[in-house]
mmCIF file of C-alpha atoms and ligand atoms in Angstrom:
data_model
loop_
_atom_site.group_PDB
_atom_site.id
_atom_site.type_symbol
_atom_site.label_atom_id
_atom_site.label_comp_id
_atom_site.label_asym_id
_atom_site.label_seq_id
_atom_site.Cartn_x
_atom_site.Cartn_y
_atom_site.Cartn_z
ATOM 1 C CA MET A 2 86.247 110.455 67.225
ATOM 2 C CA ILE A 3 84.819 107.182 68.907
ATOM 3 C CA TYR A 4 87.231 106.214 72.125
ATOM 4 C CA PHE A 5 86.933 102.381 73.158
ATOM 5 C CA ASP A 6 90.352 102.531 74.827
ATOM 6 C CA ASN A 7 89.463 103.651 78.471
ATOM 7 C CA ALA A 8 91.409 100.856 80.100
ATOM 8 C CA ALA A 9 94.582 102.334 78.206
ATOM 9 C CA THR A 10 93.696 105.925 79.325
ATOM 10 C CA THR A 11 90.787 108.178 79.923
ATOM 11 C CA LYS A 12 90.264 111.759 78.668
ATOM 12 C CA PRO A 13 90.951 114.023 81.639
ATOM 13 C CA CYS A 14 87.611 115.451 82.655
ATOM 14 C CA GLU A 15 86.989 119.396 82.708
ATOM 15 C CA ALA A 16 87.706 119.546 86.646
ATOM 16 C CA ALA A 17 91.203 117.607 86.385
ATOM 17 C CA VAL A 18 92.255 120.096 83.592
ATOM 18 C CA ALA A 19 91.086 123.259 85.742
ATOM 19 C CA ALA A 20 92.670 121.875 88.817
ATOM 20 C CA VAL A 21 96.159 121.224 87.014
ATOM 21 C CA CYS A 22 96.197 124.571 85.899
ATOM 22 C CA LYS A 23 95.378 126.094 89.178
ATOM 23 C CA GLY A 24 98.344 124.037 90.617
ATOM 24 C CA LEU A 25 100.684 125.227 87.997
ATOM 25 C CA GLU A 26 99.353 128.938 89.058
ATOM 26 C CA ASP A 27 99.829 128.134 92.423
ATOM 27 C CA PHE A 28 103.361 127.198 92.050
ATOM 28 C CA GLY A 29 104.774 127.112 95.624
ATOM 29 C CA ASN A 30 106.637 124.252 96.881
ATOM 30 C CA PRO A 31 104.420 122.519 99.737
ATOM 31 C CA SER A 32 108.100 122.162 102.129
ATOM 32 C CA SER A 33 108.488 125.929 101.844
ATOM 33 C CA LEU A 34 107.576 127.628 105.127
ATOM 34 C CA HIS A 35 106.068 130.870 103.309
ATOM 35 C CA GLY A 36 102.449 131.573 102.227
ATOM 36 C CA LEU A 37 103.301 130.142 98.540
ATOM 37 C CA GLY A 38 104.562 126.700 100.287
ATOM 38 C CA LEU A 39 101.398 126.645 102.856
ATOM 39 C CA ALA A 40 98.997 127.345 99.679
ATOM 40 C CA ALA A 41 100.390 124.505 97.834
ATOM 41 C CA GLU A 42 100.520 122.173 100.873
ATOM 42 C CA GLN A 43 96.946 122.894 101.614
ATOM 43 C CA HIS A 44 95.965 121.977 97.908
ATOM 44 C CA ARG A 45 97.873 118.855 98.341
ATOM 45 C CA GLU A 46 96.033 117.766 101.557
ATOM 46 C CA HIS A 47 92.711 118.478 100.267
ATOM 47 C CA ALA A 48 93.429 115.963 97.505
ATOM 48 C CA ARG A 49 94.463 113.553 99.791
ATOM 49 C CA HIS A 50 91.522 113.871 101.649
ATOM 50 C CA ILE A 51 89.173 113.536 98.606
ATOM 51 C CA ILE A 52 91.046 110.271 97.603
ATOM 52 C CA ALA A 53 91.108 109.062 100.880
ATOM 53 C CA GLN A 54 87.426 109.531 101.404
ATOM 54 C CA ALA A 55 86.651 108.081 98.136
ATOM 55 C CA LEU A 56 88.839 104.565 98.877
ATOM 56 C CA GLY A 57 87.076 104.792 102.745
ATOM 57 C CA ALA A 58 90.299 105.139 104.129
ATOM 58 C CA ALA A 59 91.914 107.660 106.436
ATOM 59 C CA ASP A 60 94.282 110.769 105.304
ATOM 60 C CA GLU A 61 97.261 109.515 106.573
ATOM 61 C CA GLU A 62 96.985 106.080 104.769
ATOM 62 C CA ILE A 63 97.415 107.559 101.279
ATOM 63 C CA PHE A 64 100.914 108.302 99.857
ATOM 64 C CA PHE A 65 101.199 109.996 96.367
ATOM 65 C CA THR A 66 103.212 108.317 93.806
ATOM 66 C CA SER A 67 104.352 109.182 90.098
ATOM 67 C CA CYS A 68 102.082 106.132 88.701
ATOM 68 C CA ALA A 69 100.397 102.840 89.956
ATOM 69 C CA THR A 70 103.652 101.167 88.511
ATOM 70 C CA GLU A 71 105.737 102.778 91.320
ATOM 71 C CA SER A 72 102.984 102.040 93.644
ATOM 72 C CA SER A 73 103.301 98.385 93.064
ATOM 73 C CA ASN A 74 106.925 98.625 93.132
ATOM 74 C CA THR A 75 106.902 100.103 96.272
ATOM 75 C CA ALA A 76 104.673 97.824 97.806
ATOM 76 C CA ILE A 77 106.230 94.359 96.586
ATOM 77 C CA MET A 78 109.859 95.299 96.799
ATOM 78 C CA GLY A 79 108.858 96.903 100.000
ATOM 79 C CA ALA A 80 106.976 93.365 101.248
ATOM 80 C CA ALA A 81 110.049 91.593 100.672
ATOM 81 C CA HIS A 82 112.157 93.820 102.512
ATOM 82 C CA SER A 83 110.087 93.961 105.365
ATOM 83 C CA VAL A 84 108.438 90.218 105.935
ATOM 84 C CA GLY A 85 110.472 89.061 103.192
ATOM 85 C CA ARG A 86 113.500 88.603 105.145
ATOM 86 C CA ARG A 87 111.985 85.645 106.763
ATOM 87 C CA LYS A 88 109.388 84.484 104.782
ATOM 88 C CA LYS A 89 110.553 83.750 100.968
ATOM 89 C CA LYS A 90 107.320 82.945 99.235
ATOM 90 C CA ILE A 91 105.020 85.392 97.027
ATOM 91 C CA VAL A 92 101.485 84.239 95.773
ATOM 92 C CA THR A 93 100.165 86.267 92.726
ATOM 93 C CA THR A 94 98.076 85.680 89.418
ATOM 94 C CA ALA A 95 99.187 84.627 86.231
ATOM 95 C CA VAL A 96 96.872 87.408 84.793
ATOM 96 C CA GLU A 97 98.972 90.469 86.701
ATOM 97 C CA HIS A 98 99.890 93.658 84.962
ATOM 98 C CA PRO A 99 103.749 93.875 84.373
ATOM 99 C CA SER A 100 103.800 96.459 87.079
ATOM 100 C CA VAL A 101 103.301 93.453 89.226
ATOM 101 C CA GLU A 102 104.855 90.531 87.540
ATOM 102 C CA ASN A 103 107.742 91.901 86.798
ATOM 103 C CA CYS A 104 108.594 92.975 90.235
ATOM 104 C CA CYS A 105 107.465 89.019 91.474
ATOM 105 C CA LYS A 106 109.934 87.744 88.396
ATOM 106 C CA ALA A 107 112.980 89.956 89.651
ATOM 107 C CA LEU A 108 112.330 88.150 92.984
ATOM 108 C CA GLU A 109 112.100 85.141 91.729
ATOM 109 C CA ASP A 110 115.342 85.652 90.125
ATOM 110 C CA GLY A 111 116.950 86.774 93.485
ATOM 111 C CA GLY A 112 115.724 83.527 95.210
ATOM 112 C CA PHE A 113 111.822 84.376 95.966
ATOM 113 C CA THR A 114 109.568 81.220 95.238
ATOM 114 C CA VAL A 115 106.518 83.057 93.478
ATOM 115 C CA VAL A 116 103.692 80.771 93.074
ATOM 116 C CA ARG A 117 100.991 82.395 89.963
ATOM 117 C CA VAL A 118 97.483 81.303 90.322
ATOM 118 C CA ALA A 119 96.035 80.561 87.108
ATOM 119 C CA PRO A 120 92.266 80.939 86.269
ATOM 120 C CA ARG A 121 90.667 77.848 85.661
ATOM 121 C CA GLU A 122 88.994 76.366 82.562
ATOM 122 C CA ASP A 123 86.023 78.569 82.618
ATOM 123 C CA GLY A 124 88.377 81.774 82.603
ATOM 124 C CA ALA A 125 87.912 82.693 86.309
ATOM 125 C CA VAL A 126 90.190 83.085 89.001
ATOM 126 C CA TYR A 127 89.360 81.258 92.423
ATOM 127 C CA ALA A 128 89.406 82.696 95.900
ATOM 128 C CA GLU A 129 90.067 79.352 96.982
ATOM 129 C CA ASP A 130 93.177 78.781 94.777
ATOM 130 C CA ILE A 131 94.687 81.689 95.854
ATOM 131 C CA ILE A 132 94.087 80.873 99.528
ATOM 132 C CA GLY A 133 95.408 77.493 98.830
ATOM 133 C CA ALA A 134 98.554 78.625 97.723
ATOM 134 C CA VAL A 135 99.473 80.624 100.655
ATOM 135 C CA ASP A 136 101.677 79.136 103.698
ATOM 136 C CA ASP A 137 102.793 79.842 107.036
ATOM 137 C CA ASP A 138 106.142 81.116 104.440
ATOM 138 C CA THR A 139 104.500 83.387 102.242
ATOM 139 C CA CYS A 140 105.494 87.268 102.859
ATOM 140 C CA LEU A 141 103.241 88.832 100.254
ATOM 141 C CA VAL A 142 100.092 88.370 98.432
ATOM 142 C CA THR A 143 99.783 90.677 95.539
ATOM 143 C CA CYS A 144 96.824 90.024 93.106
ATOM 144 C CA MET A 145 95.019 92.628 90.867
ATOM 145 C CA HIS A 146 91.090 93.292 91.196
ATOM 146 C CA VAL A 147 90.323 93.629 87.640
ATOM 147 C CA ASN A 148 91.959 92.560 84.687
ATOM 148 C CA ASN A 149 92.836 94.902 82.407
ATOM 149 C CA GLU A 150 93.141 92.564 79.286
ATOM 150 C CA THR A 151 89.641 90.769 79.783
ATOM 151 C CA GLY A 152 87.678 92.616 83.162
ATOM 152 C CA ALA A 153 87.870 89.641 84.888
ATOM 153 C CA VAL A 154 87.469 90.429 88.567
ATOM 154 C CA VAL A 155 89.406 88.291 91.150
ATOM 155 C CA PRO A 156 87.506 87.467 94.222
ATOM 156 C CA ILE A 157 89.783 89.617 96.328
ATOM 157 C CA GLU A 158 87.575 89.936 99.288
ATOM 158 C CA LYS A 159 86.664 86.704 99.853
ATOM 159 C CA ALA A 160 90.700 85.566 99.226
ATOM 160 C CA PHE A 161 92.065 88.286 101.643
ATOM 161 C CA ARG A 162 89.643 87.892 104.293
ATOM 162 C CA ALA A 163 90.343 83.976 104.942
ATOM 163 C CA ILE A 164 94.361 84.677 104.067
ATOM 164 C CA ARG A 165 94.244 87.528 106.802
ATOM 165 C CA LYS A 166 92.377 85.288 109.463
ATOM 166 C CA LYS A 167 94.983 81.787 108.445
ATOM 167 C CA TYR A 168 98.503 83.595 107.786
ATOM 168 C CA PRO A 169 98.282 86.950 109.711
ATOM 169 C CA GLN A 170 102.128 87.616 108.478
ATOM 170 C CA ALA A 171 101.411 87.761 104.596
ATOM 171 C CA LEU A 172 101.053 91.699 103.450
ATOM 172 C CA LEU A 173 98.352 91.787 101.184
ATOM 173 C CA HIS A 174 98.302 94.067 98.186
ATOM 174 C CA CYS A 175 95.915 94.607 95.540
ATOM 175 C CA ASP A 176 96.195 96.552 92.170
ATOM 176 C CA CYS A 177 92.976 98.417 91.919
ATOM 177 C CA VAL A 178 93.811 100.372 88.876
ATOM 178 C CA GLN A 179 90.906 98.964 86.988
ATOM 179 C CA SER A 180 88.342 98.704 89.408
ATOM 180 C CA PHE A 181 88.836 102.182 91.607
ATOM 181 C CA MET A 182 86.267 104.347 90.727
ATOM 182 C CA LYS A 183 84.427 101.890 88.517
ATOM 183 C CA LEU A 184 83.370 99.088 91.079
ATOM 184 C CA PRO A 185 81.903 100.023 94.567
ATOM 185 C CA LEU A 186 85.101 99.766 96.239
ATOM 186 C CA THR A 187 86.560 100.475 99.968
ATOM 187 C CA ALA A 188 89.896 99.557 101.178
ATOM 188 C CA LYS A 189 87.923 98.101 104.473
ATOM 189 C CA LYS A 190 85.883 95.817 102.309
ATOM 190 C CA LEU A 191 88.628 94.729 100.113
ATOM 191 C CA GLY A 192 90.592 93.807 103.593
ATOM 192 C CA ALA A 193 93.913 94.571 101.635
ATOM 193 C CA ASP A 194 96.923 96.110 103.630
ATOM 194 C CA LEU A 195 98.194 97.717 100.206
ATOM 195 C CA ILE A 196 96.451 99.314 97.223
ATOM 196 C CA SER A 197 97.672 100.822 93.899
ATOM 197 C CA LEU A 198 95.842 103.576 92.327
ATOM 198 C CA SER A 199 96.333 105.375 89.124
ATOM 199 C CA ALA A 200 94.909 109.136 88.117
ATOM 200 C CA HIS A 201 94.873 108.523 84.253
ATOM 201 C CA LYS A 202 92.262 105.700 84.615
ATOM 202 C CA ILE A 203 89.870 107.826 85.967
ATOM 203 C CA HIS A 204 89.687 111.166 83.927
ATOM 204 C CA GLY A 205 92.859 112.635 86.060
ATOM 205 C CA PRO A 206 96.229 113.465 84.748
ATOM 206 C CA LYS A 207 99.098 110.678 83.853
ATOM 207 C CA GLY A 208 102.201 110.685 85.844
ATOM 208 C CA ILE A 209 100.607 110.597 89.453
ATOM 209 C CA GLY A 210 99.115 107.612 91.463
ATOM 210 C CA ALA A 211 98.924 106.538 95.248
ATOM 211 C CA LEU A 212 99.594 103.671 97.256
ATOM 212 C CA TYR A 213 97.323 102.964 100.134
ATOM 213 C CA ILE A 214 99.325 101.696 102.989
ATOM 214 C CA ARG A 215 97.002 100.358 106.190
ATOM 215 C CA LYS A 216 97.507 102.080 109.458
ATOM 216 C CA GLY A 217 100.048 99.780 111.427
ATOM 217 C CA VAL A 218 101.650 98.496 108.443
ATOM 218 C CA HIS A 219 105.467 99.247 107.861
ATOM 219 C CA ILE A 220 107.278 98.880 104.839
ATOM 220 C CA PRO A 221 110.464 100.730 103.697
ATOM 221 C CA PRO A 222 110.369 103.298 101.052
ATOM 222 C CA LEU A 223 111.492 103.025 97.550
ATOM 223 C CA MET A 224 112.589 106.734 96.980
ATOM 224 C CA LEU A 225 114.998 108.302 99.602
ATOM 225 C CA GLY A 226 115.699 112.329 99.534
ATOM 226 C CA GLY A 227 114.287 114.988 101.325
ATOM 227 C CA GLY A 228 111.907 113.073 103.183
ATOM 228 C CA GLN A 229 108.436 114.045 101.665
ATOM 229 C CA GLU A 230 105.298 112.221 101.803
ATOM 230 C CA LYS A 231 106.180 111.633 105.898
ATOM 231 C CA GLY A 232 109.501 110.328 104.772
ATOM 232 C CA PHE A 233 107.816 107.739 102.874
ATOM 233 C CA ARG A 234 108.090 109.072 99.334
ATOM 234 C CA SER A 235 110.876 111.745 98.519
ATOM 235 C CA GLY A 236 110.926 113.884 95.901
ATOM 236 C CA THR A 237 108.843 117.174 95.538
ATOM 237 C CA GLU A 238 105.258 116.563 95.146
ATOM 238 C CA SER A 239 103.739 117.188 92.038
ATOM 239 C CA ILE A 240 100.746 119.783 93.267
ATOM 240 C CA PRO A 241 99.318 120.163 89.688
ATOM 241 C CA LEU A 242 99.130 116.539 88.897
ATOM 242 C CA ILE A 243 97.970 115.690 92.726
ATOM 243 C CA MET A 244 95.191 118.483 92.110
ATOM 244 C CA GLY A 245 94.061 117.122 88.946
ATOM 245 C CA PHE A 246 93.983 113.696 90.761
ATOM 246 C CA GLY A 247 92.047 114.612 93.520
ATOM 247 C CA ALA A 248 89.498 116.909 90.922
ATOM 248 C CA ALA A 249 88.734 113.810 88.998
ATOM 249 C CA CYS A 250 88.236 111.483 92.035
ATOM 250 C CA GLU A 251 85.934 114.037 93.452
ATOM 251 C CA GLU A 252 83.754 114.401 89.944
ATOM 252 C CA LEU A 253 83.891 110.327 89.467
ATOM 253 C CA SER A 254 83.228 109.578 93.252
ATOM 254 C CA LYS A 255 79.637 110.861 92.906
ATOM 255 C CA THR A 256 78.917 108.548 89.703
ATOM 256 C CA VAL A 257 80.087 105.175 90.853
ATOM 257 C CA ASP A 258 76.945 103.185 90.678
ATOM 258 C CA GLU A 259 75.010 105.398 87.652
ATOM 259 C CA ARG A 260 78.411 104.756 85.478
ATOM 260 C CA TYR A 261 78.728 101.244 86.063
ATOM 261 C CA ARG A 262 74.934 100.509 84.978
ATOM 262 C CA HIS A 263 75.532 102.596 81.932
ATOM 263 C CA ALA A 264 78.851 100.456 81.256
ATOM 264 C CA ASP A 265 76.808 97.474 81.947
ATOM 265 C CA GLU A 266 74.222 98.845 79.305
ATOM 266 C CA LEU A 267 77.219 99.214 76.637
ATOM 267 C CA ARG A 268 78.573 95.815 77.546
ATOM 268 C CA SER A 269 75.287 94.108 76.980
ATOM 269 C CA CYS A 270 74.421 95.695 74.070
ATOM 270 C CA LEU A 271 78.230 94.769 72.670
ATOM 271 C CA THR A 272 77.773 91.263 73.487
ATOM 272 C CA LYS A 273 74.461 91.070 72.062
ATOM 273 C CA ARG A 274 75.919 92.551 68.619
ATOM 274 C CA CYS A 275 78.885 90.090 68.895
ATOM 275 C CA LYS A 276 76.980 87.096 69.268
ATOM 276 C CA ASP A 277 74.561 87.999 66.681
ATOM 277 C CA ASN A 278 77.294 88.603 64.136
ATOM 278 C CA GLY A 279 79.665 85.478 65.051
ATOM 279 C CA ILE A 280 82.301 87.480 67.049
ATOM 280 C CA ALA A 281 83.726 85.774 70.265
ATOM 281 C CA VAL A 282 83.299 87.237 73.270
ATOM 282 C CA ASN A 283 86.463 86.478 75.559
ATOM 283 C CA SER A 284 84.998 88.282 78.698
ATOM 284 C CA ARG A 285 82.925 86.509 81.355
ATOM 285 C CA PRO A 286 79.336 87.704 81.960
ATOM 286 C CA ASP A 287 80.799 88.300 85.865
ATOM 287 C CA ALA A 288 83.790 90.276 84.708
ATOM 288 C CA SER A 289 84.006 94.338 85.128
ATOM 289 C CA PRO A 290 81.532 95.792 82.332
ATOM 290 C CA TYR A 291 84.209 98.517 81.663
ATOM 291 C CA VAL A 292 86.877 96.126 79.839
ATOM 292 C CA VAL A 293 85.124 93.424 76.935
ATOM 293 C CA SER A 294 87.654 91.523 75.172
ATOM 294 C CA ILE A 295 86.484 90.332 71.893
ATOM 295 C CA ALA A 296 87.924 88.247 68.728
ATOM 296 C CA VAL A 297 87.064 88.552 65.224
ATOM 297 C CA LYS A 298 88.219 84.978 63.610
ATOM 298 C CA SER A 299 90.771 85.093 60.940
ATOM 299 C CA LEU A 300 91.329 88.729 61.309
ATOM 300 C CA ARG A 301 94.757 89.820 62.736
ATOM 301 C CA SER A 302 94.197 92.486 65.834
ATOM 302 C CA GLU A 303 96.360 95.044 64.262
ATOM 303 C CA VAL A 304 94.897 95.149 61.116
ATOM 304 C CA LEU A 305 91.404 95.438 62.399
ATOM 305 C CA LEU A 306 92.731 97.890 64.799
ATOM 306 C CA HIS A 307 93.998 100.222 61.922
ATOM 307 C CA PHE A 308 91.211 99.443 59.779
ATOM 308 C CA LEU A 309 89.102 101.138 62.605
ATOM 309 C CA GLU A 310 91.344 103.668 63.442
ATOM 310 C CA GLN A 311 90.549 104.865 59.719
ATOM 311 C CA ARG A 312 87.250 105.113 60.473
ATOM 312 C CA GLY A 313 87.782 107.087 63.715
ATOM 313 C CA ILE A 314 87.349 104.155 66.275
ATOM 314 C CA TYR A 315 89.964 103.808 68.720
ATOM 315 C CA VAL A 316 90.319 100.532 70.218
ATOM 316 C CA SER A 317 93.241 98.272 71.399
ATOM 317 C CA SER A 318 94.730 95.200 70.300
ATOM 318 C CA GLY A 319 95.288 94.063 74.188
ATOM 319 C CA SER A 320 96.696 95.909 76.821
ATOM 320 C CA ALA A 321 98.179 99.088 75.621
ATOM 321 C CA CYS A 322 101.666 98.322 77.699
ATOM 322 C CA SER A 323 102.138 94.869 75.082
ATOM 323 C CA LYS A 324 102.402 97.201 72.187
ATOM 324 C CA GLY A 325 101.438 94.480 69.835
ATOM 325 C CA LYS A 326 103.154 91.433 71.645
ATOM 326 C CA LYS A 327 101.156 88.412 71.829
ATOM 327 C CA SER A 328 99.630 88.444 75.320
ATOM 328 C CA SER A 329 100.589 85.760 77.323
ATOM 329 C CA VAL A 330 97.399 86.843 79.825
ATOM 330 C CA ILE A 331 94.981 86.210 77.106
ATOM 331 C CA ALA A 332 96.436 82.483 76.862
ATOM 332 C CA GLU A 333 95.846 82.286 80.689
ATOM 333 C CA PHE A 334 92.332 83.293 80.465
ATOM 334 C CA HIS A 335 92.038 80.225 77.914
ATOM 335 C CA VAL A 336 91.077 81.781 74.912
ATOM 336 C CA PRO A 337 91.519 79.401 71.944
ATOM 337 C CA ASP A 338 94.569 79.439 70.262
ATOM 338 C CA GLU A 339 93.132 80.284 66.825
ATOM 339 C CA LEU A 340 91.662 83.461 68.369
ATOM 340 C CA ARG A 341 94.706 84.775 70.373
ATOM 341 C CA ASP A 342 95.922 86.967 67.308
ATOM 342 C CA SER A 343 92.469 88.208 66.458
ATOM 343 C CA VAL A 344 91.871 89.771 70.081
ATOM 344 C CA LEU A 345 90.629 93.259 70.382
ATOM 345 C CA ARG A 346 89.921 95.142 73.746
ATOM 346 C CA ILE A 347 86.809 97.531 73.954
ATOM 347 C CA SER A 348 87.101 99.715 77.116
ATOM 348 C CA PHE A 349 84.166 101.897 78.257
ATOM 349 C CA SER A 350 83.813 105.236 79.650
ATOM 350 C CA ALA A 351 80.594 107.546 80.827
ATOM 351 C CA GLU A 352 81.072 109.103 77.388
ATOM 352 C CA ASN A 353 80.467 106.178 75.310
ATOM 353 C CA THR A 354 77.007 105.142 73.704
ATOM 354 C CA ALA A 355 74.997 102.509 72.453
ATOM 355 C CA ALA A 356 75.009 104.226 68.891
ATOM 356 C CA GLU A 357 78.864 103.932 69.041
ATOM 357 C CA ILE A 358 78.647 100.276 69.744
ATOM 358 C CA ASP A 359 76.446 100.069 66.406
ATOM 359 C CA GLU A 360 79.182 101.697 64.440
ATOM 360 C CA LEU A 361 82.065 99.734 65.694
ATOM 361 C CA ILE A 362 79.993 96.350 65.055
ATOM 362 C CA ASP A 363 79.162 97.916 61.472
ATOM 363 C CA SER A 364 82.901 98.892 60.756
ATOM 364 C CA VAL A 365 84.106 95.059 62.270
ATOM 365 C CA LEU A 366 81.544 93.526 59.555
ATOM 366 C CA ILE A 367 82.760 96.163 56.805
ATOM 367 C CA ALA A 368 86.349 94.824 57.551
ATOM 368 C CA GLN A 369 85.498 91.408 57.630
ATOM 369 C CA SER A 370 83.917 91.561 53.969
ATOM 370 C CA SER A 371 86.464 93.807 52.617
ATOM 371 C CA LEU A 372 89.868 92.277 53.876
ATOM 372 C CA ALA A 373 88.347 89.020 52.864
ATOM 373 C CA LYS A 374 87.691 90.224 49.057
ATOM 374 C CA ILE A 375 91.592 91.472 49.136
ATOM 375 C CA ARG A 376 92.762 87.811 50.329
HETATM 376 N N1 PLP B 414 97.917 98.079 86.716
HETATM 377 C C1 PLP B 414 96.912 97.834 85.737
HETATM 378 C C2 PLP B 414 95.828 96.750 85.811
HETATM 379 C C3 PLP B 414 96.884 98.834 84.548
HETATM 380 O O1 PLP B 414 95.795 98.215 83.581
HETATM 381 C C4 PLP B 414 97.954 99.692 84.242
HETATM 382 C C5 PLP B 414 98.153 100.787 83.508
HETATM 383 O O2 PLP B 414 97.564 99.954 82.318
HETATM 384 C C6 PLP B 414 98.858 99.695 85.583
HETATM 385 C C7 PLP B 414 98.705 98.911 86.775
HETATM 386 C C8 PLP B 414 99.725 100.808 85.128
HETATM 387 O O3 PLP B 414 99.207 102.089 85.547
HETATM 388 P P1 PLP B 414 100.169 103.491 85.701
HETATM 389 O O4 PLP B 414 100.374 104.009 84.254
HETATM 390 O O5 PLP B 414 99.544 104.218 86.463
HETATM 391 O O6 PLP B 414 101.681 102.928 86.075
#
């Protein structure tokens, strides 16, 4: 099997699998006062510490959630219910993941003004455009760090630094799902108040995420109940998944630079082979090397995806969550109309090799000739 769909999800690493199993064995409820509860609490706090360290944050700034979607919902709805009671404008980008875009849309339907900053003609989102959209009436700026369909990197640091200076009332949220443990990244450098993370994109288990909340920032919880996570996120904590998240994070944090260089080599290799064979590359050269959007003219994405699958090669026809629906995000990135139905997303992990890229491109070329014959 050749797996090039790592932006959709990653294979859990051995350390994460072992940690999940250990968490199932040590089955205590961390809220229990006896020894089993204490052991579970210690596991949870150890994982929190690892994740906080990896993000350059304090342990108290990390809150566990069920996924990045919940983290972003909590951040955005929380901002709307705090600063948003007085300030009614939200600034975001036109290329957000649905977990952010659909929250913004719901708030827009409820009376908020939402400004969606689009990439310019060159496919890049500019800090100046984000900064220019913010004003005194803005309660929230929510922008992703790395786009999940093209790998485009949004200049968050530059934008957030300027916005914080000029409009300190605005809360700053960043979806770092596709950048955490992939690009060198700390909460402080990014300058965000709120950061969404997900374990299953970094070789951890599904069903666990985290929300970073900068010390001193207050937003109301989304989940009410028994008061877990210092009252911020009620519900008995999933200790096995939290432990799996922590273990994956510990494993990956040792190799961020090394894995980045490897992804960069794979991206160069893929780009060269695409260019040599008339395959369009939609991602910009300054995008994250982990995600490369390509388009094979006159071959529909789904047809090619299933052709490749038959040869044991797994790719995506866009983002996994759009499930074959035509992506509006791809259009926002100015991918020419005639290529939009032919987009494939190739996303890497450290396990991928240059030989696998050769196999991918060779298979695409076979698809081109054999499907053209059928036509
Ligand atoms: N944000 C981005 C950029 C993503 O790529 C994804 C997953 O595809 C999410 C958010 C949602 O993450 P989760 O599956 O943890 O809810």
